[in-house]
Coordinates of C-alpha atoms and ligand atoms in Angstrom, one line a residue:
X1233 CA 17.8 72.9 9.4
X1234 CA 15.1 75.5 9.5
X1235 CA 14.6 74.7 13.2
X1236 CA 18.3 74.3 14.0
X1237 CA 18.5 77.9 12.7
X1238 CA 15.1 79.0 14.6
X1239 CA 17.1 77.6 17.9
X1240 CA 20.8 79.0 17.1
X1241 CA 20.0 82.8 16.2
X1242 CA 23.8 83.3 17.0
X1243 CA 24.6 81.1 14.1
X1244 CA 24.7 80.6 10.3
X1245 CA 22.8 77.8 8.9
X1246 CA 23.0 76.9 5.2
X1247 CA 21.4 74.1 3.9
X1248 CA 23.0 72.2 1.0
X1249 CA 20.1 71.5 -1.6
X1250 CA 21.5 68.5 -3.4
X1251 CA 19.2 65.7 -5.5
X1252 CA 16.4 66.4 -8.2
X1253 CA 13.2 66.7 -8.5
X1254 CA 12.5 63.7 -6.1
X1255 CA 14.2 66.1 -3.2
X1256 CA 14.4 69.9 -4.4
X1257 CA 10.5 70.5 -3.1
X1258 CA 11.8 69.9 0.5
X1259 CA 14.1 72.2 0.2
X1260 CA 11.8 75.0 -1.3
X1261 CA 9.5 74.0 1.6
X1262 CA 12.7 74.8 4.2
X1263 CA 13.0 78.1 2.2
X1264 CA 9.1 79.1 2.5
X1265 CA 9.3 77.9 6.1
X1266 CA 12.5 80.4 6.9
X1267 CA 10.8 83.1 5.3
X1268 CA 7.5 83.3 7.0
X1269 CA 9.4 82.8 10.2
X1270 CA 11.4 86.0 9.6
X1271 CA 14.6 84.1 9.8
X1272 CA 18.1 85.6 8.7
X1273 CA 20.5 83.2 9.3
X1274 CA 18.9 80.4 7.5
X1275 CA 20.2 79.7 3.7
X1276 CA 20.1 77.1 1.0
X1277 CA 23.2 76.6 -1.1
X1278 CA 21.3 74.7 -4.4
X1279 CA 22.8 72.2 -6.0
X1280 CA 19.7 70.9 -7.4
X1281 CA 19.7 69.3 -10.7
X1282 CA 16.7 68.7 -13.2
X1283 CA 16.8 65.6 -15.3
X1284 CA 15.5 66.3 -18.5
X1285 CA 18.6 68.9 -19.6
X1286 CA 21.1 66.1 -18.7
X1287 CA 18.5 63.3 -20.6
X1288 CA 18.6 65.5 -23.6
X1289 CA 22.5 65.9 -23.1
X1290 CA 23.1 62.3 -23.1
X1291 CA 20.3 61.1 -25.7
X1292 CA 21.5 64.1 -28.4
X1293 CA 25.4 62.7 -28.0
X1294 CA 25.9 61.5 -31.5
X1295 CA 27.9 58.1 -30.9
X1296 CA 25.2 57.2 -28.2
X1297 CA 24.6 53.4 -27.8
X1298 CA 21.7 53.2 -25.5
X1299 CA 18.9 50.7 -26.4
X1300 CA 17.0 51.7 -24.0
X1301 CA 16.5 53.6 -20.4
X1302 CA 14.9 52.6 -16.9
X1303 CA 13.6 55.9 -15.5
X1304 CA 13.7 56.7 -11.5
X1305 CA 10.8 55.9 -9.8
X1306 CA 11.6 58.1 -6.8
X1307 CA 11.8 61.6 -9.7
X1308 CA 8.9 60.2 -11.6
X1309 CA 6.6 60.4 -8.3
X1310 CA 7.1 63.6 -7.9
X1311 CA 7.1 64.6 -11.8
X1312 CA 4.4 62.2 -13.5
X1313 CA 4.5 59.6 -16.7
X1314 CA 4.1 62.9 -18.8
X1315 CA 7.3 64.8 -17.6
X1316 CA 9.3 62.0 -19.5
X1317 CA 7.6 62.2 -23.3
X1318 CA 10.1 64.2 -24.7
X1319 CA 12.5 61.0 -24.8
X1320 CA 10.0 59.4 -27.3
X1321 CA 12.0 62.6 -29.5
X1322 CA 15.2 60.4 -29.6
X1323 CA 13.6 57.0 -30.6
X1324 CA 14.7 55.8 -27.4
X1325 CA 11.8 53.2 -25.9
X1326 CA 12.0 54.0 -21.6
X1327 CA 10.2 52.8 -18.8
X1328 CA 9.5 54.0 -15.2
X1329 CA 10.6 51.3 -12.5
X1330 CA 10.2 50.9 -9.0
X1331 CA 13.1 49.8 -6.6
X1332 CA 12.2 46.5 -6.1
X1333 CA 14.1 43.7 -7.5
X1334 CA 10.5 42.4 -9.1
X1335 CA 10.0 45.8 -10.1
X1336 CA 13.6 46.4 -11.8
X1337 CA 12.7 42.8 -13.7
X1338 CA 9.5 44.0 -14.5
X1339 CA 10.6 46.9 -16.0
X1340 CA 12.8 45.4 -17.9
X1341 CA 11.0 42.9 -19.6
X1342 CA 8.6 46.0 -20.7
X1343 CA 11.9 47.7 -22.2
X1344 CA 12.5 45.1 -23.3
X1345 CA 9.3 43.9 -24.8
X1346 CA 9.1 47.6 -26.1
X1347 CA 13.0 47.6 -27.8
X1348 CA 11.4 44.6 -30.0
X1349 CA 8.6 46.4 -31.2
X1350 CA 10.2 49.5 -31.8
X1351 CA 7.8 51.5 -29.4
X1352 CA 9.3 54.5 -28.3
X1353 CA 6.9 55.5 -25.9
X1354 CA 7.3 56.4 -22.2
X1355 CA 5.6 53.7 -20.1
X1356 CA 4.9 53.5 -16.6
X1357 CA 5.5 50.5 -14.8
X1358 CA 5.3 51.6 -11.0
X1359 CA 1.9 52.8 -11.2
X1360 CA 1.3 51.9 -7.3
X1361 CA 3.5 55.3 -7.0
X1362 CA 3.7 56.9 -10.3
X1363 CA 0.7 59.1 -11.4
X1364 CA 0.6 60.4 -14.8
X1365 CA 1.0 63.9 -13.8
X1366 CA 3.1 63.4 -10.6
X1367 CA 3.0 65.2 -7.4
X1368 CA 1.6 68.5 -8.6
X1369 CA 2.1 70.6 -5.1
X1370 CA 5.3 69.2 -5.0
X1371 CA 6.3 70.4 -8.7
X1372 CA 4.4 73.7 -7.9
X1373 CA 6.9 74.2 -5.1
X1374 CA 10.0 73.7 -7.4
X1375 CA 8.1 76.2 -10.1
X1376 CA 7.6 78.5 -7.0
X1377 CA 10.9 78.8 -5.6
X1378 CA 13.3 77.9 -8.0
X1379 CA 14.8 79.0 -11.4
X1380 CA 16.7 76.6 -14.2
X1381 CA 20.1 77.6 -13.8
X1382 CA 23.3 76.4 -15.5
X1383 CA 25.0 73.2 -13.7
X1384 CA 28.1 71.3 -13.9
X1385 CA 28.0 68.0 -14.1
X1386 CA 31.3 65.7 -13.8
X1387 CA 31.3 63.4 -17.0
X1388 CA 28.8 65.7 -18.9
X1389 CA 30.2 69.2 -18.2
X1390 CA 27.9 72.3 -18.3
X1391 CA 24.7 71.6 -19.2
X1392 CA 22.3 75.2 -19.8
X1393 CA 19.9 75.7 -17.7
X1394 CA 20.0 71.9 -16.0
X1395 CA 20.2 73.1 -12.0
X1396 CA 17.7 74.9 -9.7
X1397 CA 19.0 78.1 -8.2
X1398 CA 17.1 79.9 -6.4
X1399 CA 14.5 82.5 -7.6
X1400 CA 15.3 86.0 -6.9
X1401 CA 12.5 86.5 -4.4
X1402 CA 14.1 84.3 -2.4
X1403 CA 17.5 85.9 -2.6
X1404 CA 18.3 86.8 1.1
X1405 CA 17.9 82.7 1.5
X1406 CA 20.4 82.1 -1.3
X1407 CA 23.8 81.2 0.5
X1408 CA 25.3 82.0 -2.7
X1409 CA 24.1 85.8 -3.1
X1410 CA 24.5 86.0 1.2
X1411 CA 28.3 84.6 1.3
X1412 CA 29.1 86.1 -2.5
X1413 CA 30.2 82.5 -3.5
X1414 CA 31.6 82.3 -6.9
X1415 CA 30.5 79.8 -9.2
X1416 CA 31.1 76.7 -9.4
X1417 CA 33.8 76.4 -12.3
X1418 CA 34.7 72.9 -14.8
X1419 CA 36.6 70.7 -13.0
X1420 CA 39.1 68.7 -15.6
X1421 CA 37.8 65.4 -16.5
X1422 CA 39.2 62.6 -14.1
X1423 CA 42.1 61.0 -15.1
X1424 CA 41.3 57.2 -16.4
X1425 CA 37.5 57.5 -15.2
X1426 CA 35.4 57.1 -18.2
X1427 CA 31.9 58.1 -16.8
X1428 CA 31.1 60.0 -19.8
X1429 CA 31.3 56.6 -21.5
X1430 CA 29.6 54.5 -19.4
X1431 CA 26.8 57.4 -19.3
X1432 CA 26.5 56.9 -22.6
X1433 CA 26.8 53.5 -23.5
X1434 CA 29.7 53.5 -25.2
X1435 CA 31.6 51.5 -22.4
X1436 CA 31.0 49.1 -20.4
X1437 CA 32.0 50.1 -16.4
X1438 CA 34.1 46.8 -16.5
X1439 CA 35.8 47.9 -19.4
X1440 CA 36.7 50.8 -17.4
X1441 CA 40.4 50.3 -16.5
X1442 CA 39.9 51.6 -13.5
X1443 CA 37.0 49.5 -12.5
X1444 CA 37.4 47.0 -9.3
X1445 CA 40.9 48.4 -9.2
X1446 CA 42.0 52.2 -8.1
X1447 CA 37.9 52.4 -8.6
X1448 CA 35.7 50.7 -5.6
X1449 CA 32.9 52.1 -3.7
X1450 CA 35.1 52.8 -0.5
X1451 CA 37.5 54.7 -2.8
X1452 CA 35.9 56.1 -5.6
X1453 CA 37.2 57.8 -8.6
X1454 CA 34.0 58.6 -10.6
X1455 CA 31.0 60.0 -10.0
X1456 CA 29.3 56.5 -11.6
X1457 CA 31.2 54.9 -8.4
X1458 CA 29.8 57.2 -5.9
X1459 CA 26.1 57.0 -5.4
X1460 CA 24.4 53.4 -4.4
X1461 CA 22.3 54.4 -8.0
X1462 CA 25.3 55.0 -10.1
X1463 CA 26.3 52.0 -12.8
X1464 CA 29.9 51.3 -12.0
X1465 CA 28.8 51.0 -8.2
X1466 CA 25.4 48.6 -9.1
X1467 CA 28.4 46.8 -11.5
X1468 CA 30.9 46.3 -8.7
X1469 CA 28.2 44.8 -6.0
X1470 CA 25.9 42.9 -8.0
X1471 CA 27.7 42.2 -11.7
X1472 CA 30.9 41.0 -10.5
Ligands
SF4_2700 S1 34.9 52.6 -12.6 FE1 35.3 54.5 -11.5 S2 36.8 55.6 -12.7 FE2 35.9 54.0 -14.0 S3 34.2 55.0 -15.0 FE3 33.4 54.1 -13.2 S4 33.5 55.7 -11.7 FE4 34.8 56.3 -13.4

């Protein structure tokens, strides 16, 4: 994007900035880049989210029913083991997996393992790209450029200070300052999606009544259905 900008002085470029931690360095990379090149018709729109505000959201619910969580591999790269022991706060065992399918069954037999014994501490399990305290250039990066913001997110609502926005020395890159967007408002909740359950346990994404019907992954209704990560989409193509 940088260079389509460099080559298109005519033209507006904004980058969208979506993902976590696992992508948001990139884009503060893009912003660094456009800045020491002078350029002023490159920006970043941020949608970048930060996963322990939404992991305290969800863990702090009070009619959670969660026995235990499989953490990203690709975010826990970039952040380390460490980033992830506040969870151990919430009685909550969790273990870092890989992608693999021997990973994912690796992973959880250790949550498993770690349910039974009533251990509550984080444990890496993908330690062939996990490092106890991650990527720390990369983390740097997001610390350098970015600023916790408030987010929206569909099933949770607004959750303080769980986005990136971009820091105010940065602010001629920041589509939303350039363009005067407004803020993102609430959306209302989905009608029949129940994300917010199946985020937290409470339902299964089967027991959505949505699920396999209205609900697939080449029409989706949720955000659970949308991403090739989210648990109504794993449900439909490998727990049918
Ligand atoms: S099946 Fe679709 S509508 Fe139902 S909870 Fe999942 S994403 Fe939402």
């Amino acid at each position: 994007a940088v260079t389509m900008a460099e080559n298109n002085p005519e033209q507006q470029v904004v980058f969208l900035g979506i993902g976590f931690e696992t992508t948001a360095p990139a884009t503060a990379v893009a912003v660094e880049l456009a800045k020491a090149r002078g350029l002023g018709n490159f920006t970043v729109y941020s949608a970048h989210k930060l996963m322990p505000p939404a992991l305290r959201a969800i863990l702090g619910l009070p009619d959670l029913n969660i026995d235990g969580l499989i953490l990203p591999g690709h975010v826990s790269a970039v952040t380390g083991r460490k980033y992830f022991d506040f969870i151990s706060d919430y009685a909550v065992p969790a273990v870092i997996s890989g992608f693999e399918a021997c990973d994912i069954l690796y992973a959880i037999l250790k949550l498993v393992k770690k349910i039974h014994a009533r251990d509550f501490s984080v444990e890496n399990a993908y330690p062939r790209a996990v490092r106890e305290m991650g990527n720390t250039k990369a983390m740097a990066e997001i610390s350098k450029v970015f600023r916790p913001s408030d987010a929206f997110w569909r099933g949770l609502g607004n959750i303080p200070l769980s986005g990136l926005g971009l820091d105010t020395q940065y602010s001629s890159f920041d589509a939303k300052v350039r363009f005067g967007l407004p803020r993102v408002v609430e959306e209302p909740e989905l009608p029949g999606c129940s994300c917010a359950e199946v985020l937290s346990g409470r339902k299964t994404p089967r027991q959505c009544r949505l699920f396999g019907k209205t609900c697939t992954p080449s029409s989706p209704v949720g955000p659970c259905m949308v991403s090739s990560e989210g648990s109504c989409r794993a449900h439909y193509v490998f727990g049918r």
